[in-house]
Short mmCIF file of C-alpha atoms in Angstrom, two decimals:
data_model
loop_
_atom_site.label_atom_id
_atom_site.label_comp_id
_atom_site.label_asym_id
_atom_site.label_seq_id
_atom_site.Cartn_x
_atom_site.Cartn_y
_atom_site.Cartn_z
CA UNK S 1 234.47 109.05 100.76
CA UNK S 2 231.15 109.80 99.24
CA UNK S 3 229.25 112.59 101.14
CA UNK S 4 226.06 109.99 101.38
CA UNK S 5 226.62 105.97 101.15
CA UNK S 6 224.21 103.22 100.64
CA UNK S 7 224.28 99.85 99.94
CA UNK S 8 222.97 99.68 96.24
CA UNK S 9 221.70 96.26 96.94
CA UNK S 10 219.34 94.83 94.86
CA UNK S 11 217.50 93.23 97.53
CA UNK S 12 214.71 90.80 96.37
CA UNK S 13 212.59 89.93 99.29
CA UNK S 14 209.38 87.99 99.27
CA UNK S 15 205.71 89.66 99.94
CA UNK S 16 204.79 90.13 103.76
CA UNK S 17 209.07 90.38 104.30
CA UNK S 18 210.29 93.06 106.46
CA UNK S 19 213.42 94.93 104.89
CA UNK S 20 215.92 97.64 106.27
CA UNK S 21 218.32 99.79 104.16
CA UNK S 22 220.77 102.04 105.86
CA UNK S 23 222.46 105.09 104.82
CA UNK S 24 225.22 106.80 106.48
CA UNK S 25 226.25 110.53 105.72
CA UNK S 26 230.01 112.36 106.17
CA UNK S 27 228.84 115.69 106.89
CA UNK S 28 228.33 116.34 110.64
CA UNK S 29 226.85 119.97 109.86
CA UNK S 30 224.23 117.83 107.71
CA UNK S 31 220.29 119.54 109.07
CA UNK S 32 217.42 117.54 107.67
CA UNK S 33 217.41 113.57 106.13
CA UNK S 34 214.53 112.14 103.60
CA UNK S 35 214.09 109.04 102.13
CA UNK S 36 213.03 109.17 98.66
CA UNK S 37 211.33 106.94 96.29
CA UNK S 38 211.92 106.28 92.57
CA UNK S 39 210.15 103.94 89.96
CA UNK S 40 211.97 102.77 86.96
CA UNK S 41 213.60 105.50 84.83
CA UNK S 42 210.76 108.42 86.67
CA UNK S 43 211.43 111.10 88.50
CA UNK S 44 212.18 110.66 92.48
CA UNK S 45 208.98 111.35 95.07
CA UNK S 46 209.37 112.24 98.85
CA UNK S 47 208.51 109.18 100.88
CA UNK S 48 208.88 110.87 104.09
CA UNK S 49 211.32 113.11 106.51
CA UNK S 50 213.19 111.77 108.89
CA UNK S 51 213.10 113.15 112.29
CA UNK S 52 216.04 112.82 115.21
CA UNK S 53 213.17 110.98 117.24
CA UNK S 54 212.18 108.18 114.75
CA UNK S 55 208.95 108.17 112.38
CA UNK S 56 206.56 106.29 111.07
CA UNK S 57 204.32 106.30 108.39
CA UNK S 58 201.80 103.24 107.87
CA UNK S 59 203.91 100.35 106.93
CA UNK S 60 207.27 102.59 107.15
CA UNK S 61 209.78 103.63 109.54
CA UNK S 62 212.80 105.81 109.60
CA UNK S 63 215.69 106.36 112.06
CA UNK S 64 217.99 109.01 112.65
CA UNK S 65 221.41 108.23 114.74
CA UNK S 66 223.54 111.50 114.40
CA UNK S 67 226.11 110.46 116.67
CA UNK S 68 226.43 107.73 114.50
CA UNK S 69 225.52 109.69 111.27
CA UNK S 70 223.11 106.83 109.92
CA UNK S 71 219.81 106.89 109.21
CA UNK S 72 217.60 103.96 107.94
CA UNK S 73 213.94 102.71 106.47
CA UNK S 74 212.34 99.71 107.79
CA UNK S 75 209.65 98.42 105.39
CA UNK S 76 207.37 95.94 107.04
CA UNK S 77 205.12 93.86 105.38
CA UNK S 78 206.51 94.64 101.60
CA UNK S 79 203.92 94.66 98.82
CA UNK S 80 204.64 94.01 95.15
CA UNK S 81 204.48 98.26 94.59
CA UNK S 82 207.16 98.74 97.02
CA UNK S 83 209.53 97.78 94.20
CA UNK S 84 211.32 100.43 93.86
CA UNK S 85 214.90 102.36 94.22
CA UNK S 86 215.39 104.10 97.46
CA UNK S 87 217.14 107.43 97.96
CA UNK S 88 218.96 108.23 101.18
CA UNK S 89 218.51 112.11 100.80
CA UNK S 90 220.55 114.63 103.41
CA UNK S 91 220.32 118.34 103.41
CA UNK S 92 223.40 120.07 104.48
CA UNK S 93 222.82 122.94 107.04
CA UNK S 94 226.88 123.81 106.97
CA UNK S 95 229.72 126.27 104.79
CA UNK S 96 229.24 126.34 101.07
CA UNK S 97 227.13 123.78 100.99
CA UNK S 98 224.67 125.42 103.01
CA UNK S 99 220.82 124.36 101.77
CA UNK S 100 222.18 122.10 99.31
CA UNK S 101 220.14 118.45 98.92
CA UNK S 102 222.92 115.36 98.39
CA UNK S 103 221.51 112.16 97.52
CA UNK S 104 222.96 108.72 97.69
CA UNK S 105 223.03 106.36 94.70
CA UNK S 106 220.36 104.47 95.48
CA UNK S 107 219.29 100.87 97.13
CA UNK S 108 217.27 98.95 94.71
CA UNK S 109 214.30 96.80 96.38
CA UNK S 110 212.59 93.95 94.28
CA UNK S 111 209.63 92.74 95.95
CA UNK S 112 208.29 89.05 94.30
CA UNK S 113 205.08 87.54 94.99
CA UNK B 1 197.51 120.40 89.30
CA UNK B 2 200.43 121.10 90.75
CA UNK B 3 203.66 120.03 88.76
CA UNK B 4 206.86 120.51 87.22
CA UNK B 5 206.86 120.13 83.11
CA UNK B 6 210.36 119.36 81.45
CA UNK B 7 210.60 119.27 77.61
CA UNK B 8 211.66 117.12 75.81
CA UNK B 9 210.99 113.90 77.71
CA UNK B 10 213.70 112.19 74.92
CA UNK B 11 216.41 113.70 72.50
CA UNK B 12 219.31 112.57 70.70
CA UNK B 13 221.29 114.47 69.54
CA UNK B 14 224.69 115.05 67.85
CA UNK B 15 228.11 116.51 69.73
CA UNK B 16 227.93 120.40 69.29
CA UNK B 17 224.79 121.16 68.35
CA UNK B 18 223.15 123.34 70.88
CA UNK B 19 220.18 122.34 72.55
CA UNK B 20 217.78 123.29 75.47
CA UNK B 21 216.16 121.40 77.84
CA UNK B 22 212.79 123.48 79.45
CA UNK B 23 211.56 123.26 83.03
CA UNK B 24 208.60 125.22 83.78
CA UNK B 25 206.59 124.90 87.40
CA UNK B 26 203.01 126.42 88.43
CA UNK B 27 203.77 126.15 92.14
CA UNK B 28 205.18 129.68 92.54
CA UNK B 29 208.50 127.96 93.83
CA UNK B 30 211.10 130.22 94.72
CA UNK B 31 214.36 127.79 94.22
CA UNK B 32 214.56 125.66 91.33
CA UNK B 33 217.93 123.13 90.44
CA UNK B 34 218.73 120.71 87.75
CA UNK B 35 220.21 117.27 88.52
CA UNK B 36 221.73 114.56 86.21
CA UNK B 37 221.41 111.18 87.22
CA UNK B 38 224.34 108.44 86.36
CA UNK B 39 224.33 105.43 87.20
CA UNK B 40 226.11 104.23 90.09
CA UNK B 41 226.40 108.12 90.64
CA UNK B 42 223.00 109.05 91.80
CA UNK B 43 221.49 112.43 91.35
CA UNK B 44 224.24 115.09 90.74
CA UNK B 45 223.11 118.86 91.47
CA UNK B 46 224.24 120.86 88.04
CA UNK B 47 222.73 124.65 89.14
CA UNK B 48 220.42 125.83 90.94
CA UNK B 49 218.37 129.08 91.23
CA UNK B 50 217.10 130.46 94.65
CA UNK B 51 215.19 133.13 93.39
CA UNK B 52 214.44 135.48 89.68
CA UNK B 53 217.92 136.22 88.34
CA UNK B 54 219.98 134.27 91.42
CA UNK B 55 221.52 130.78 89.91
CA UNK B 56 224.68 129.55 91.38
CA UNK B 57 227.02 126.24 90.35
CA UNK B 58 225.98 122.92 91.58
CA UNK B 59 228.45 120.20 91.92
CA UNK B 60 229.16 119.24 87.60
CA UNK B 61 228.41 123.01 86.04
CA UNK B 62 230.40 122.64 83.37
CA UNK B 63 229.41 122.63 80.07
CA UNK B 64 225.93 123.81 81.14
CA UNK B 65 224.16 126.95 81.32
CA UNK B 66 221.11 128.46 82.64
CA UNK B 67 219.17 131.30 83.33
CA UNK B 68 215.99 132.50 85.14
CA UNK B 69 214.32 135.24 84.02
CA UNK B 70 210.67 134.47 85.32
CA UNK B 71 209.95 132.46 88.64
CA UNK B 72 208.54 129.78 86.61
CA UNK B 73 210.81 129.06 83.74
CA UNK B 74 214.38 127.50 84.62
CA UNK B 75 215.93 126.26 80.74
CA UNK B 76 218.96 123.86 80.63
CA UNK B 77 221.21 125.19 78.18
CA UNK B 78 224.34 123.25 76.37
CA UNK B 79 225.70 125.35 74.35
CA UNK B 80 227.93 122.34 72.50
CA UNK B 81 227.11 119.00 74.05
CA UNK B 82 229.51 116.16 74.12
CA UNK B 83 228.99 112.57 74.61
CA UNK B 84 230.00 112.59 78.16
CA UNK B 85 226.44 114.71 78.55
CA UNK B 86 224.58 111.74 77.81
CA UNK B 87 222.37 111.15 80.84
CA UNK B 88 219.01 111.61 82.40
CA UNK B 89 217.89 115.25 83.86
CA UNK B 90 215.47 115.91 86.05
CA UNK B 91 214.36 119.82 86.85
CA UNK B 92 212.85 120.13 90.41
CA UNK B 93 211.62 123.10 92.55
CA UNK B 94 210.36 123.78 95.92
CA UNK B 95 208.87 126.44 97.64
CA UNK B 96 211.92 126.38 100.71
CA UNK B 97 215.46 125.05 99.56
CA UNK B 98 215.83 121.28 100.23
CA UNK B 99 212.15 120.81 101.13
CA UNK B 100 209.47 119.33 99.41
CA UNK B 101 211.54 119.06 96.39
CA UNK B 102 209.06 118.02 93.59
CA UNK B 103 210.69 116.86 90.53
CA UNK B 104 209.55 116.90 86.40
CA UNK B 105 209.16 113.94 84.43
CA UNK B 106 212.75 113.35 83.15
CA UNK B 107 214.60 114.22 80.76
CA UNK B 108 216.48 111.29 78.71
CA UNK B 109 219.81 113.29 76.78
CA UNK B 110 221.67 111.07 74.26
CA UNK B 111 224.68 113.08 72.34
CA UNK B 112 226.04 110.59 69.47
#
């Protein structure tokens, strides 16, 4: 089982849609969660932290369950520049991997006018 | 500005011949890593560095070295790529481990 799963998608949603992607994550010892954002063949950007009470930031929103071990980003209103691949990001707080970032594989978003 | 500066941003090159793969940051970031990125594999940690003359294994080490003998300079050494080394590398750093990663440019590896 990979240590953090998302769906890769693509989704292609219309402008003005609201989208979610989830992520789920294996390690329970797992400390901090990010989403992060990367264009075409560039280098990945922090969108934002996630926090264990739920965030938002403008048209953005993550959510933590770590009962469940899930998190996910709700995109409301999409614009065309949301198209982008989005990186479920966990840092593990546990062991050997202590301080060490794993990343999932990616959902791919495709926003069309 | 603040930012992390890989070199080269593309290079093809042939199986065996050495090569090395610069990452230099103005942030004064303590840890620095190295990811490859595969695809349907995401980002794969190679080594990492949490400090001047502290690197440690990442998840795919092998065939890769590096070093870090100044806070700023982390270099991507392979000493006799293979085709299986054909990827994309990013270099990132951040000033606490796992936060605030920022990332260089990319690095685009072909070995033919």
């Amino acid at each position: 089982r990979k240590e953090v799963e998302q769906d890769p998608g693509p989704f292609n949603v219309p402008e003005g849609a609201t989208v979610a992607f989830n992520c789920t994550y294996s390690n329970s010892a797992s400390q901090s969660f990010f989403w992060y954002r990367q264009d075409c063949r560039k280098e990945p950007k922090l969108l934002m932290s996630v926090y264990s009470s739920g965030n938002e930031d403008g048209r953005f929103t993550a959510q933590l369950n770590r009962a469940s071990q899930y998190i996910s980003l709700l995109i409301r209103d999409s614009k065309l520049s949301d198209s982008a691949t989005y990186l479920c990001v966990v840092l593990n707080a546990g062991g050997t991997s202590y301080g060490k970032l794993t990343f999932g594989q990616g959902t791919i978003l495709t926003v069309h006018p | 500005e603040a930012q992390v500066t890989q070199n080269p941003r593309y290079l093809i090159t042939v199986t065996g011949k050495k090569l090395t793969v610069t990452c230099s940051q103005n942030m004064n970031h303590e840890y620095m890593s190295w990811y490859r990125q595969d695809p349907g594999l995401g980002l794969r940690q190679i080594y990492y560095s949490m400090n001047v003359e502290v690197t440690d294994k990442g998840d795919v080490p092998e065939g890769y070295k590096v070093s870090r003998k100044e806070k700023r300079n982390f270099p991507l050494i392979l000493e006799s790529p293979s085709p299986n080394q054909t990827s994309l590398y990013f270099c990132a750093s951040s000033f606490v481990q796992g936060y605030g990663y920022t990332f260089g440019s990319g690095t685009r590896l072909t070995v033919v």
